[in-house]
Coordinates of N, CA and C in Angstrom, one line a residue:
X37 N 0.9 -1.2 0.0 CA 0.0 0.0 0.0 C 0.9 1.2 0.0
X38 N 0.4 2.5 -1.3 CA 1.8 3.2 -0.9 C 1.1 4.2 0.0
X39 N 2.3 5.0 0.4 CA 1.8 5.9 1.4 C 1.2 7.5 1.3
X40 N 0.9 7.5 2.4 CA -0.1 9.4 1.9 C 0.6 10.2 2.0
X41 N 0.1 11.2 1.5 CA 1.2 12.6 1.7 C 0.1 13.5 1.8
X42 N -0.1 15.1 2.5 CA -0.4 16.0 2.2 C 0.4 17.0 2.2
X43 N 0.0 17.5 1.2 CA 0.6 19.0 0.4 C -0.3 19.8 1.2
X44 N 0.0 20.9 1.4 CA -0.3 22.3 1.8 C 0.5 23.3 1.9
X45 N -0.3 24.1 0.6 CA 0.0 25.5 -0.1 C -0.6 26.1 -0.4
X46 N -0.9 27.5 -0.4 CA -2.0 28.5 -1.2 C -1.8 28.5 -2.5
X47 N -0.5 28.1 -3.0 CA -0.4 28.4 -4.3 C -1.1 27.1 -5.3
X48 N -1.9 27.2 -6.1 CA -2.3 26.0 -7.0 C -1.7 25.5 -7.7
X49 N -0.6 26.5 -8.4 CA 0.3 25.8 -9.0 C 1.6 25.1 -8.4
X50 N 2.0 25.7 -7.7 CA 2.4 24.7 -6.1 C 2.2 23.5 -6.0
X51 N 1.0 23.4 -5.5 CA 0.6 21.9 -5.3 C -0.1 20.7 -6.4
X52 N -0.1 21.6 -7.7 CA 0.0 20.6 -8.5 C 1.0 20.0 -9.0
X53 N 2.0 21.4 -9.4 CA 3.5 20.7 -9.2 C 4.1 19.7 -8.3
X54 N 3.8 19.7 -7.0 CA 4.2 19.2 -5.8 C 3.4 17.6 -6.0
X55 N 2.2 17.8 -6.6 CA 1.3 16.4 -6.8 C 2.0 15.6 -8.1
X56 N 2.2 16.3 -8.6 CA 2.2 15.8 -10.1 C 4.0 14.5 -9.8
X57 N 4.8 15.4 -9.2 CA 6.2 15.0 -8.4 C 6.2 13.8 -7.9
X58 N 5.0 13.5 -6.7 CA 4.8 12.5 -5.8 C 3.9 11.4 -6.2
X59 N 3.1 12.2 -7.0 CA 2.0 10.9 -7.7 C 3.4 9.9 -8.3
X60 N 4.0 10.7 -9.3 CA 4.8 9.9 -10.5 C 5.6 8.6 -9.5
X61 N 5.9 8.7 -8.4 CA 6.6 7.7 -7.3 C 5.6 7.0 -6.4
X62 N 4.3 7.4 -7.0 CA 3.5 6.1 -6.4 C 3.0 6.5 -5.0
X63 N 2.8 7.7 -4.7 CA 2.2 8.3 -2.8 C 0.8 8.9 -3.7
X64 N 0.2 7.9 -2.6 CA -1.1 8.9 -2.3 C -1.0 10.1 -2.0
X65 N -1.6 11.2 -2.8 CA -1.6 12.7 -2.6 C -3.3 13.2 -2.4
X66 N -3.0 13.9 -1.0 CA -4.3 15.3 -0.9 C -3.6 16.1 -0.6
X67 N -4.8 17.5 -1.4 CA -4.3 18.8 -1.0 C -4.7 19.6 0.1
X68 N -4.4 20.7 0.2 CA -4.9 22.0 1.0 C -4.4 22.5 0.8
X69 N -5.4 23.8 1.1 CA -5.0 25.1 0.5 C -4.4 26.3 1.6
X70 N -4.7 26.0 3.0 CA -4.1 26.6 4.0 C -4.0 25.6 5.0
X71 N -3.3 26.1 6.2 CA -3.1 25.5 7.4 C -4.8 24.7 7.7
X72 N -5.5 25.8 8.1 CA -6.8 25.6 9.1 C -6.9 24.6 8.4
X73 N -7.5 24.0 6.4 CA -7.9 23.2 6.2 C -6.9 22.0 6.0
X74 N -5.9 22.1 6.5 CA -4.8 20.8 6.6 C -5.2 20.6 8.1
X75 N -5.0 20.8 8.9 CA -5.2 21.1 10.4 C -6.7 20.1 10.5
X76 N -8.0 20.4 9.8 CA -9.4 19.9 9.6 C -9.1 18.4 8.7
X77 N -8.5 17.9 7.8 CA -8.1 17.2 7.3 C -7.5 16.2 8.2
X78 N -6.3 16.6 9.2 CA -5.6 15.3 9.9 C -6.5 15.2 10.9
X79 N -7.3 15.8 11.7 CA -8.6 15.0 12.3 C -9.1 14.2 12.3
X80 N -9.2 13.9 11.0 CA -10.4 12.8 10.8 C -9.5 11.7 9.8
X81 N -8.2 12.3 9.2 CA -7.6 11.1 8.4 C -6.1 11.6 8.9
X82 N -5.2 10.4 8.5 CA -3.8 9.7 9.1 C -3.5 9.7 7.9
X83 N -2.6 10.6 8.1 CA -1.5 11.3 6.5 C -0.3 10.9 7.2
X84 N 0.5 10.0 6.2 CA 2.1 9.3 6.8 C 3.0 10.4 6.6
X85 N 2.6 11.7 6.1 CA 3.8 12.9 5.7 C 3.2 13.8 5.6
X86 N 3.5 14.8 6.1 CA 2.7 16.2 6.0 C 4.0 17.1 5.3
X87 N 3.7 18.1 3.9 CA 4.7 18.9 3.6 C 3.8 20.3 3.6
X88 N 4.4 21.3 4.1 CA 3.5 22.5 4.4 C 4.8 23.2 3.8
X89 N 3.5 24.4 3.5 CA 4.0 26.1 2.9 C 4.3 26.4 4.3
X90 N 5.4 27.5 4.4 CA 4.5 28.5 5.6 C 3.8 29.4 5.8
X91 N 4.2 30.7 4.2 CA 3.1 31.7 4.0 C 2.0 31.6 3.6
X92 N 1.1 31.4 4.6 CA -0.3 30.8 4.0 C -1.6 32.1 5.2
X93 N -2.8 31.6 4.3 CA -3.7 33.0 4.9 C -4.3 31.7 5.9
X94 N -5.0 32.0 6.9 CA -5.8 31.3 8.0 C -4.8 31.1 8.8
X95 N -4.1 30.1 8.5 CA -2.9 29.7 9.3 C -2.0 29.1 8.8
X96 N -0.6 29.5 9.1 CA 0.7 29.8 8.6 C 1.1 28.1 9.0
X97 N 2.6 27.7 8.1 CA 2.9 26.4 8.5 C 3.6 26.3 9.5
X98 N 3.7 27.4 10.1 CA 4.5 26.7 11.8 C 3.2 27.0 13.0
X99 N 2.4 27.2 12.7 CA 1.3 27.0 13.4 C 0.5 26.0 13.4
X100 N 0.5 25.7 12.0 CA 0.0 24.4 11.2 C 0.7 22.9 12.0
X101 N 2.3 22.9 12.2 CA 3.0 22.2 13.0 C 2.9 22.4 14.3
X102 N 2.8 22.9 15.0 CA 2.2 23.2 16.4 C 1.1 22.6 16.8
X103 N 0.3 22.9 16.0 CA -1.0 22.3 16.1 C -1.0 20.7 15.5
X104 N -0.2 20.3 14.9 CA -0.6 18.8 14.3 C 0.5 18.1 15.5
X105 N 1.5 18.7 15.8 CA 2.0 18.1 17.2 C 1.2 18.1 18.7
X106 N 0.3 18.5 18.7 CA -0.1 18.5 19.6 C -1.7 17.2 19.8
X107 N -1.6 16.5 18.2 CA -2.4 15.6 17.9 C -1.7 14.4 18.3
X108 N -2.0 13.4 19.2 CA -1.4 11.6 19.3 C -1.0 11.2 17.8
X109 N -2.0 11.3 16.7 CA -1.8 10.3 15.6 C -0.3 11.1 15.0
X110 N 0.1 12.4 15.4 CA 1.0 13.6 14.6 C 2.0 13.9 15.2
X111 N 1.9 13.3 16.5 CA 3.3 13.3 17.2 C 4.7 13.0 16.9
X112 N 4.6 12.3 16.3 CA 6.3 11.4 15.5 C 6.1 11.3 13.5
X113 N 5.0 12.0 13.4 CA 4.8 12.1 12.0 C 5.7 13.4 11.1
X114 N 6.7 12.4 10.4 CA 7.5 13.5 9.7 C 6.6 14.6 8.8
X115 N 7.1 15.8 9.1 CA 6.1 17.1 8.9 C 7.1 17.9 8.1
X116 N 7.3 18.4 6.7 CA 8.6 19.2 5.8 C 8.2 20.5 5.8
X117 N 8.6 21.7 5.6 CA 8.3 22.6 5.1 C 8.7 23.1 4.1
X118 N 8.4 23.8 2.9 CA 8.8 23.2 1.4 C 8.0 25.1 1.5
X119 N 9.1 25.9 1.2 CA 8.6 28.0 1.7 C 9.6 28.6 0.7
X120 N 9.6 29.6 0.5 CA 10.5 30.7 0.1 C 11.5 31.2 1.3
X121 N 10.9 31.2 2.4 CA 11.4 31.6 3.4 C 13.1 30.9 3.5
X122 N 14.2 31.5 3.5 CA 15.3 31.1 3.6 C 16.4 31.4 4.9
X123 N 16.0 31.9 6.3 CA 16.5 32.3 6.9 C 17.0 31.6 7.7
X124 N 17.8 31.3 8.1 CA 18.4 30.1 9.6 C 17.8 30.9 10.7
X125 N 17.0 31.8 11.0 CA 16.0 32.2 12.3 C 14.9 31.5 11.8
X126 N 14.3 31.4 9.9 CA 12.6 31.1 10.8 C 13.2 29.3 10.3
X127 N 14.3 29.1 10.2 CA 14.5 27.4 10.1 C 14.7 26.9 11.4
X128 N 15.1 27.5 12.2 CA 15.5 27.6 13.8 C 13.7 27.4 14.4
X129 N 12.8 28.3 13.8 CA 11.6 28.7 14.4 C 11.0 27.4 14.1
X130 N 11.3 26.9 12.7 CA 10.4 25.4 12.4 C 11.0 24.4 12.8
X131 N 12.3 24.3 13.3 CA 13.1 23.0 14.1 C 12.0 23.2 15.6
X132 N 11.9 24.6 16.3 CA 11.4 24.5 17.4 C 10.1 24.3 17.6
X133 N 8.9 24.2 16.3 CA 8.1 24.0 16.2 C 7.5 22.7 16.2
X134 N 8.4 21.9 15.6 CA 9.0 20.6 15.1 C 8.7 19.6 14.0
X135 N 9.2 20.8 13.0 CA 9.6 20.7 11.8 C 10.6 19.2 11.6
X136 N 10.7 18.3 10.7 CA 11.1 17.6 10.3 C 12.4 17.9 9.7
X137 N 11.9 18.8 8.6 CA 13.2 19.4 7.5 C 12.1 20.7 7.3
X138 N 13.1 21.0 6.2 CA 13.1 22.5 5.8 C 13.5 22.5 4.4
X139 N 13.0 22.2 3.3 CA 13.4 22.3 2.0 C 12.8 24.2 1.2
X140 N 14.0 24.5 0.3 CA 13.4 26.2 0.1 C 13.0 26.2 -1.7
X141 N 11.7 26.5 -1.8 CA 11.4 26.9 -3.1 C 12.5 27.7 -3.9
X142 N 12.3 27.4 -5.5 CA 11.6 26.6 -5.3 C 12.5 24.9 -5.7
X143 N 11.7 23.9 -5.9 CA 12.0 22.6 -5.1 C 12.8 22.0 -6.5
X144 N 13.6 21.1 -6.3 CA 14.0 20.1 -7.3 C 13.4 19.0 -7.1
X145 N 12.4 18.6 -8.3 CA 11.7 17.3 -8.4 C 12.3 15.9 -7.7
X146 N 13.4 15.9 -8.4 CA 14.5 14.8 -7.8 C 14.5 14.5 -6.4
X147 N 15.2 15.8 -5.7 CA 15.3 16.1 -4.2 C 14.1 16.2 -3.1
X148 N 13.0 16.3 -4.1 CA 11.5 16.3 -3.1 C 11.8 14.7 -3.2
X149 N 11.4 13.9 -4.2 CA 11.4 12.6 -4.0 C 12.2 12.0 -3.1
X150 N 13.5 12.5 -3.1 CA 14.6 11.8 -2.0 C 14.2 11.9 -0.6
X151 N 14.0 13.5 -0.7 CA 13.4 13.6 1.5 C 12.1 13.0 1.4
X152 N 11.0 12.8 0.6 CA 9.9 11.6 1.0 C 10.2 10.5 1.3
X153 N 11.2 9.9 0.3 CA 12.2 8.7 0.3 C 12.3 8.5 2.1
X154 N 13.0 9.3 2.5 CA 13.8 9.5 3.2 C 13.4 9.8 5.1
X155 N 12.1 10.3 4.6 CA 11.5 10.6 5.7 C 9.9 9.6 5.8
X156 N 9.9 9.0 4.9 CA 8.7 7.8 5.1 C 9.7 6.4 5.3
X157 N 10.6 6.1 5.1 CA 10.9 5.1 5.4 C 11.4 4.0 4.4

């Protein structure tokens, strides 16, 4: 059975890129379009990988992480952040959050596949 992934990003071309990437290797892919509705989504379903934006409108992806750590099923669940943002402060802010990795837009197809690789097991 292969495994799930959600994408969450406001951009649509974003996460079709980002789908199009992960389908090709065989992961089940859902989307979202911000935090809140990723956040509403692992409630009720068990995503084996969560990759978040972090500039997003409702809620941002290190709040998005805060909040899915604070879920039992999301506790040890590798969680990426895949942003423009490039600073060793807000990479520091998503390690403390507890961020998995930190990959910076935008992405090389190849190298998304490796850290899924990599972080699912």
């Amino acid at each position: 059975m292969s495994k799930s992934i959600l994408i969450v990003d406001d951009s649509a071309s974003i996460r079709q890129m980002v789908e199009v990437t992960l389908k090709s290797a065989n992961y089940q892919v859902t989307l979202a379009s911000d935090g809140q509705e990723a956040f509403d989504l692992c409630k009720v379903k068990n995503f084996d990988f969560v990759l978040t934006d972090q500039n997003m409108p409702r809620m941002d992806g290190l709040t998005l992480i805060k909040s899915l750590r604070g879920l039992a099923a999301y506790r040890m669940k590798p969680i990426v952040v895949l942003t423009t943002e490039a600073s060793d402060e807000m990479k520091a802010r998503g390690k403390a959050a507890g961020a998995t990795g930190w990959m910076v837009k935008p992405f090389d197809p190849a190298k998304l596949l490796q850290v899924a690789s990599k972080v699912l097991g």
